[in-house]
Amino acid sequence: CWSMKKYSLTSDVIDELVHKISKGRPAKTEVLKPSFNSSNSHILVVFTGTDYGLNERLAELVNAKINYGFSYDIGFSFSGAMVIGEKGIEEIIRSLNPRNVYYEEDQLIFEKVISGVEGVIVPMSTQDTVSKLATGIQDSFISTLLWQTIWRGKPVLMDFEDVAHYKGTESKSEGQRRIIERNISEVIGLGVVEVRKEDLSL
């Protein structure tokens, strides 16, 4: 049950961005100026190679759909589809009721995918996805899609929780932690908007 005193992760952050844009003030970053609005935004939701926190994130996306009138396309990386599984994919499709569903084999039509949406949300990012984006590697559907979405100046929102704390656990290696922190910093430097758990609270 969702408390009335809480916003969902996605809807709270976008609400703040919309509010700032409507008041003529700058958004959270100077690099990225999202164009999401509260009535007709069509957004691509990307699921990568993790199902950690899937039920919570899915509920947040449904909440954003109800509260803001968002509509969705959804995309799965190869590993995302494998990890989430057929039943999980069916549940995501049932909950979000997307216009279009994309898989790894749709890599060659990434331009069509990008042109059909206002931006991208990655509700559960992985270390692999972030490291590829940080270094500009475009060797898969999702890595190409995210890089090219940013290239075209469209907003990308990512949750880095599972990147820094894989399945809730931080690396014991200081060197690994430095690499993760650097990759996240590089991705934010590209213009990606980070969403955090503290954005849930009023």
C-alpha positions as a Markdown table, in Angstrom:
| # | Residue | x | y | z |
|---|---|---|---|---|
| 1 | Cys | 0.0 | 0.0 | 0.0 |
| 2 | Trp | 1.4 | 3.4 | -1.0 |
| 3 | Ser | 1.4 | 6.1 | 1.6 |
| 4 | Met | -0.3 | 9.4 | 0.6 |
| 5 | Lys | 2.7 | 11.2 | 2.0 |
| 6 | Lys | 5.1 | 9.5 | -0.5 |
| 7 | Tyr | 5.7 | 10.1 | -4.2 |
| 8 | Ser | 6.8 | 7.3 | -6.5 |
| 9 | Leu | 10.5 | 7.4 | -7.5 |
| 10 | Thr | 9.7 | 8.2 | -11.1 |
| 11 | Ser | 6.7 | 10.5 | -10.7 |
| 12 | Asp | 8.3 | 12.6 | -7.9 |
| 13 | Val | 11.4 | 13.3 | -9.9 |
| 14 | Ile | 9.6 | 14.1 | -13.1 |
| 15 | Asp | 7.1 | 16.2 | -11.2 |
| 16 | Glu | 9.9 | 18.4 | -9.8 |
| 17 | Leu | 11.4 | 18.7 | -13.3 |
| 18 | Val | 8.0 | 19.7 | -14.8 |
| 19 | His | 7.4 | 22.2 | -12.0 |
| 20 | Lys | 10.8 | 23.9 | -12.5 |
| 21 | Ile | 10.3 | 24.0 | -16.3 |
| 22 | Ser | 6.8 | 25.4 | -16.0 |
| 23 | Lys | 8.1 | 28.2 | -13.7 |
| 24 | Gly | 10.9 | 29.0 | -16.1 |
| 25 | Arg | 13.6 | 27.9 | -13.7 |
| 26 | Pro | 16.4 | 25.5 | -14.8 |
| 27 | Ala | 16.0 | 21.8 | -14.4 |
| 28 | Lys | 18.3 | 19.7 | -12.1 |
| 29 | Thr | 21.2 | 19.8 | -14.5 |
| 30 | Glu | 22.2 | 22.4 | -17.0 |
| 31 | Val | 23.2 | 19.8 | -19.5 |
| 32 | Leu | 19.8 | 18.1 | -19.8 |
| 33 | Lys | 16.5 | 19.9 | -20.2 |
| 34 | Pro | 13.8 | 17.2 | -20.1 |
| 35 | Ser | 10.5 | 17.8 | -22.0 |
| 36 | Phe | 8.3 | 15.4 | -20.1 |
| 37 | Asn | 4.9 | 16.8 | -19.2 |
| 38 | Ser | 2.0 | 15.7 | -17.1 |
| 39 | Ser | -0.5 | 14.9 | -19.8 |
| 40 | Asn | 0.8 | 13.1 | -22.9 |
| 41 | Ser | 4.4 | 12.0 | -22.3 |
| 42 | His | 5.3 | 8.7 | -24.1 |
| 43 | Ile | 8.4 | 7.2 | -22.5 |
| 44 | Leu | 10.5 | 4.2 | -23.2 |
| 45 | Val | 11.2 | 2.1 | -20.1 |
| 46 | Val | 14.3 | -0.1 | -20.4 |
| 47 | Phe | 14.8 | -3.3 | -18.4 |
| 48 | Thr | 18.4 | -4.4 | -18.2 |
| 49 | Gly | 20.0 | -7.5 | -16.6 |
| 50 | Thr | 18.6 | -7.4 | -13.1 |
| 51 | Asp | 15.3 | -8.1 | -11.4 |
| 52 | Tyr | 16.3 | -6.7 | -8.1 |
| 53 | Gly | 13.6 | -4.4 | -6.8 |
| 54 | Leu | 11.4 | -5.1 | -9.9 |
| 55 | Asn | 8.1 | -5.2 | -8.1 |
| 56 | Glu | 8.7 | -1.9 | -6.4 |
| 57 | Arg | 9.9 | -0.2 | -9.5 |
| 58 | Leu | 7.0 | -1.6 | -11.5 |
| 59 | Ala | 4.5 | -0.2 | -9.0 |
| 60 | Glu | 6.2 | 3.2 | -9.2 |
| 61 | Leu | 5.9 | 3.2 | -13.0 |
| 62 | Val | 2.2 | 2.3 | -12.8 |
| 63 | Asn | 1.7 | 5.1 | -10.3 |
| 64 | Ala | 3.4 | 7.5 | -12.6 |
| 65 | Lys | 1.1 | 6.3 | -15.4 |
| 66 | Ile | -2.0 | 6.9 | -13.3 |
| 67 | Asn | -1.0 | 10.2 | -11.8 |
| 68 | Tyr | 0.6 | 11.8 | -14.9 |
| 69 | Gly | -1.1 | 10.1 | -17.8 |
| 70 | Phe | 2.2 | 8.7 | -19.1 |
| 71 | Ser | 2.2 | 6.0 | -21.8 |
| 72 | Tyr | 5.0 | 3.6 | -22.3 |
| 73 | Asp | 7.0 | 1.6 | -24.7 |
| 74 | Ile | 9.2 | -1.0 | -23.1 |
| 75 | Gly | 12.5 | -2.5 | -24.1 |
| 76 | Phe | 14.5 | -5.5 | -22.8 |
| 77 | Ser | 18.2 | -6.2 | -23.1 |
| 78 | Phe | 19.1 | -9.7 | -23.9 |
| 79 | Ser | 20.2 | -10.4 | -20.3 |
| 80 | Gly | 17.2 | -8.5 | -19.0 |
| 81 | Ala | 14.8 | -10.7 | -20.8 |
| 82 | Met | 16.6 | -13.8 | -19.6 |
| 83 | Val | 16.8 | -12.7 | -15.9 |
| 84 | Ile | 13.2 | -11.4 | -15.7 |
| 85 | Gly | 11.8 | -14.4 | -17.6 |
| 86 | Glu | 8.7 | -15.0 | -19.5 |
| 87 | Lys | 6.3 | -14.6 | -16.6 |
| 88 | Gly | 8.0 | -11.5 | -15.4 |
| 89 | Ile | 7.8 | -10.0 | -18.9 |
| 90 | Glu | 4.1 | -10.9 | -19.1 |
| 91 | Glu | 3.5 | -9.1 | -15.8 |
| 92 | Ile | 5.4 | -6.0 | -16.9 |
| 93 | Ile | 3.4 | -5.9 | -20.2 |
| 94 | Arg | 0.1 | -6.4 | -18.3 |
| 95 | Ser | 0.9 | -3.6 | -15.8 |
| 96 | Leu | 2.3 | -1.0 | -18.1 |
| 97 | Asn | 0.2 | -1.8 | -21.2 |
| 98 | Pro | 2.9 | -0.6 | -23.6 |
| 99 | Arg | 2.3 | 0.5 | -27.2 |
| 100 | Asn | 5.4 | -1.3 | -28.3 |
| 101 | Val | 7.7 | -3.9 | -26.9 |
| 102 | Tyr | 11.3 | -4.2 | -28.0 |
| 103 | Tyr | 13.9 | -6.8 | -27.6 |
| 104 | Glu | 17.6 | -7.3 | -28.4 |
| 105 | Glu | 16.9 | -8.3 | -32.0 |
| 106 | Asp | 15.4 | -4.8 | -32.5 |
| 107 | Gln | 18.9 | -3.2 | -32.3 |
| 108 | Leu | 18.9 | -2.3 | -36.0 |
| 109 | Ile | 15.8 | -0.1 | -35.6 |
| 110 | Phe | 17.0 | 1.9 | -32.6 |
| 111 | Glu | 16.4 | 5.2 | -34.5 |
| 112 | Lys | 12.7 | 4.3 | -34.9 |
| 113 | Val | 12.5 | 3.4 | -31.2 |
| 114 | Ile | 14.1 | 6.7 | -30.1 |
| 115 | Ser | 12.0 | 8.8 | -32.4 |
| 116 | Gly | 8.8 | 7.4 | -31.0 |
| 117 | Val | 9.4 | 8.5 | -27.4 |
| 118 | Glu | 10.1 | 11.7 | -25.5 |
| 119 | Gly | 12.9 | 10.1 | -23.4 |
| 120 | Val | 14.0 | 7.0 | -21.5 |
| 121 | Ile | 13.7 | 5.7 | -18.0 |
| 122 | Val | 16.0 | 2.9 | -16.7 |
| 123 | Pro | 14.4 | 2.0 | -13.4 |
| 124 | Met | 17.0 | -0.7 | -12.5 |
| 125 | Ser | 20.5 | 0.0 | -13.9 |
| 126 | Thr | 23.3 | -2.6 | -14.0 |
| 127 | Gln | 27.0 | -2.2 | -13.7 |
| 128 | Asp | 27.4 | -3.5 | -17.2 |
| 129 | Thr | 25.0 | -0.9 | -18.7 |
| 130 | Val | 26.6 | 2.0 | -16.8 |
| 131 | Ser | 30.2 | 1.0 | -17.7 |
| 132 | Lys | 29.3 | 0.7 | -21.4 |
| 133 | Leu | 27.5 | 4.1 | -21.4 |
| 134 | Ala | 30.4 | 5.7 | -19.5 |
| 135 | Thr | 32.9 | 4.6 | -22.2 |
| 136 | Gly | 30.6 | 5.0 | -25.2 |
| 137 | Ile | 30.5 | 1.3 | -26.1 |
| 138 | Gln | 27.6 | 0.5 | -28.4 |
| 139 | Asp | 27.7 | -3.2 | -28.9 |
| 140 | Ser | 24.1 | -4.1 | -27.9 |
| 141 | Phe | 20.5 | -2.9 | -28.2 |
| 142 | Ile | 20.4 | -1.1 | -24.9 |
| 143 | Ser | 23.9 | 0.4 | -24.9 |
| 144 | Thr | 23.3 | 1.8 | -28.4 |
| 145 | Leu | 19.8 | 3.0 | -27.6 |
| 146 | Leu | 20.9 | 4.9 | -24.5 |
| 147 | Trp | 24.0 | 6.5 | -26.1 |
| 148 | Gln | 22.0 | 7.6 | -29.1 |
| 149 | Thr | 19.1 | 8.9 | -27.0 |
| 150 | Ile | 21.5 | 11.2 | -25.2 |
| 151 | Trp | 23.2 | 12.1 | -28.5 |
| 152 | Arg | 19.8 | 13.3 | -29.8 |
| 153 | Gly | 19.3 | 15.5 | -26.7 |
| 154 | Lys | 16.4 | 13.5 | -25.2 |
| 155 | Pro | 16.2 | 12.9 | -21.5 |
| 156 | Val | 17.5 | 9.8 | -19.8 |
| 157 | Leu | 16.7 | 9.0 | -16.2 |
| 158 | Met | 18.5 | 6.2 | -14.4 |
| 159 | Asp | 18.5 | 4.7 | -10.9 |
| 160 | Phe | 22.0 | 3.7 | -9.9 |
| 161 | Glu | 21.2 | 2.0 | -6.6 |
| 162 | Asp | 21.9 | -1.6 | -7.8 |
| 163 | Val | 25.0 | -0.4 | -9.6 |
| 164 | Ala | 26.8 | 0.8 | -6.4 |
| 165 | His | 25.1 | -1.7 | -4.2 |
| 166 | Tyr | 24.7 | -4.9 | -6.2 |
| 167 | Lys | 21.7 | -6.7 | -4.8 |
| 168 | Gly | 22.0 | -4.5 | -1.7 |
| 169 | Thr | 25.7 | -5.1 | -1.1 |
| 170 | Glu | 28.6 | -2.8 | -1.7 |
| 171 | Ser | 31.9 | -4.2 | -3.0 |
| 172 | Lys | 34.6 | -5.0 | -0.5 |
| 173 | Ser | 37.2 | -3.8 | -3.0 |
| 174 | Glu | 38.1 | -0.2 | -2.8 |
| 175 | Gly | 39.3 | -0.4 | -6.4 |
| 176 | Gln | 36.0 | -1.7 | -7.6 |
| 177 | Arg | 34.2 | 1.0 | -5.7 |
| 178 | Arg | 36.3 | 3.7 | -7.3 |
| 179 | Ile | 35.6 | 2.3 | -10.8 |
| 180 | Ile | 31.8 | 2.2 | -10.1 |
| 181 | Glu | 31.8 | 5.7 | -8.7 |
| 182 | Arg | 33.8 | 7.0 | -11.7 |
| 183 | Asn | 31.5 | 5.3 | -14.2 |
| 184 | Ile | 28.4 | 6.8 | -12.5 |
| 185 | Ser | 30.0 | 10.2 | -12.5 |
| 186 | Glu | 30.8 | 9.9 | -16.2 |
| 187 | Val | 27.3 | 8.9 | -17.0 |
| 188 | Ile | 25.9 | 11.8 | -15.1 |
| 189 | Gly | 28.3 | 14.0 | -16.9 |
| 190 | Leu | 26.8 | 12.9 | -20.2 |
| 191 | Gly | 23.5 | 14.5 | -19.0 |
| 192 | Val | 21.7 | 11.5 | -17.4 |
| 193 | Val | 19.5 | 12.5 | -14.6 |
| 194 | Glu | 20.1 | 10.3 | -11.5 |
| 195 | Val | 17.0 | 9.3 | -9.4 |
| 196 | Arg | 17.6 | 8.4 | -5.8 |
| 197 | Lys | 15.6 | 6.8 | -3.0 |
| 198 | Glu | 15.5 | 10.0 | -1.0 |
| 199 | Asp | 13.4 | 11.5 | -3.9 |
| 200 | Leu | 10.5 | 9.3 | -2.5 |
| 201 | Ser | 9.9 | 11.6 | 0.5 |
| 202 | Leu | 8.1 | 14.9 | 0.6 |
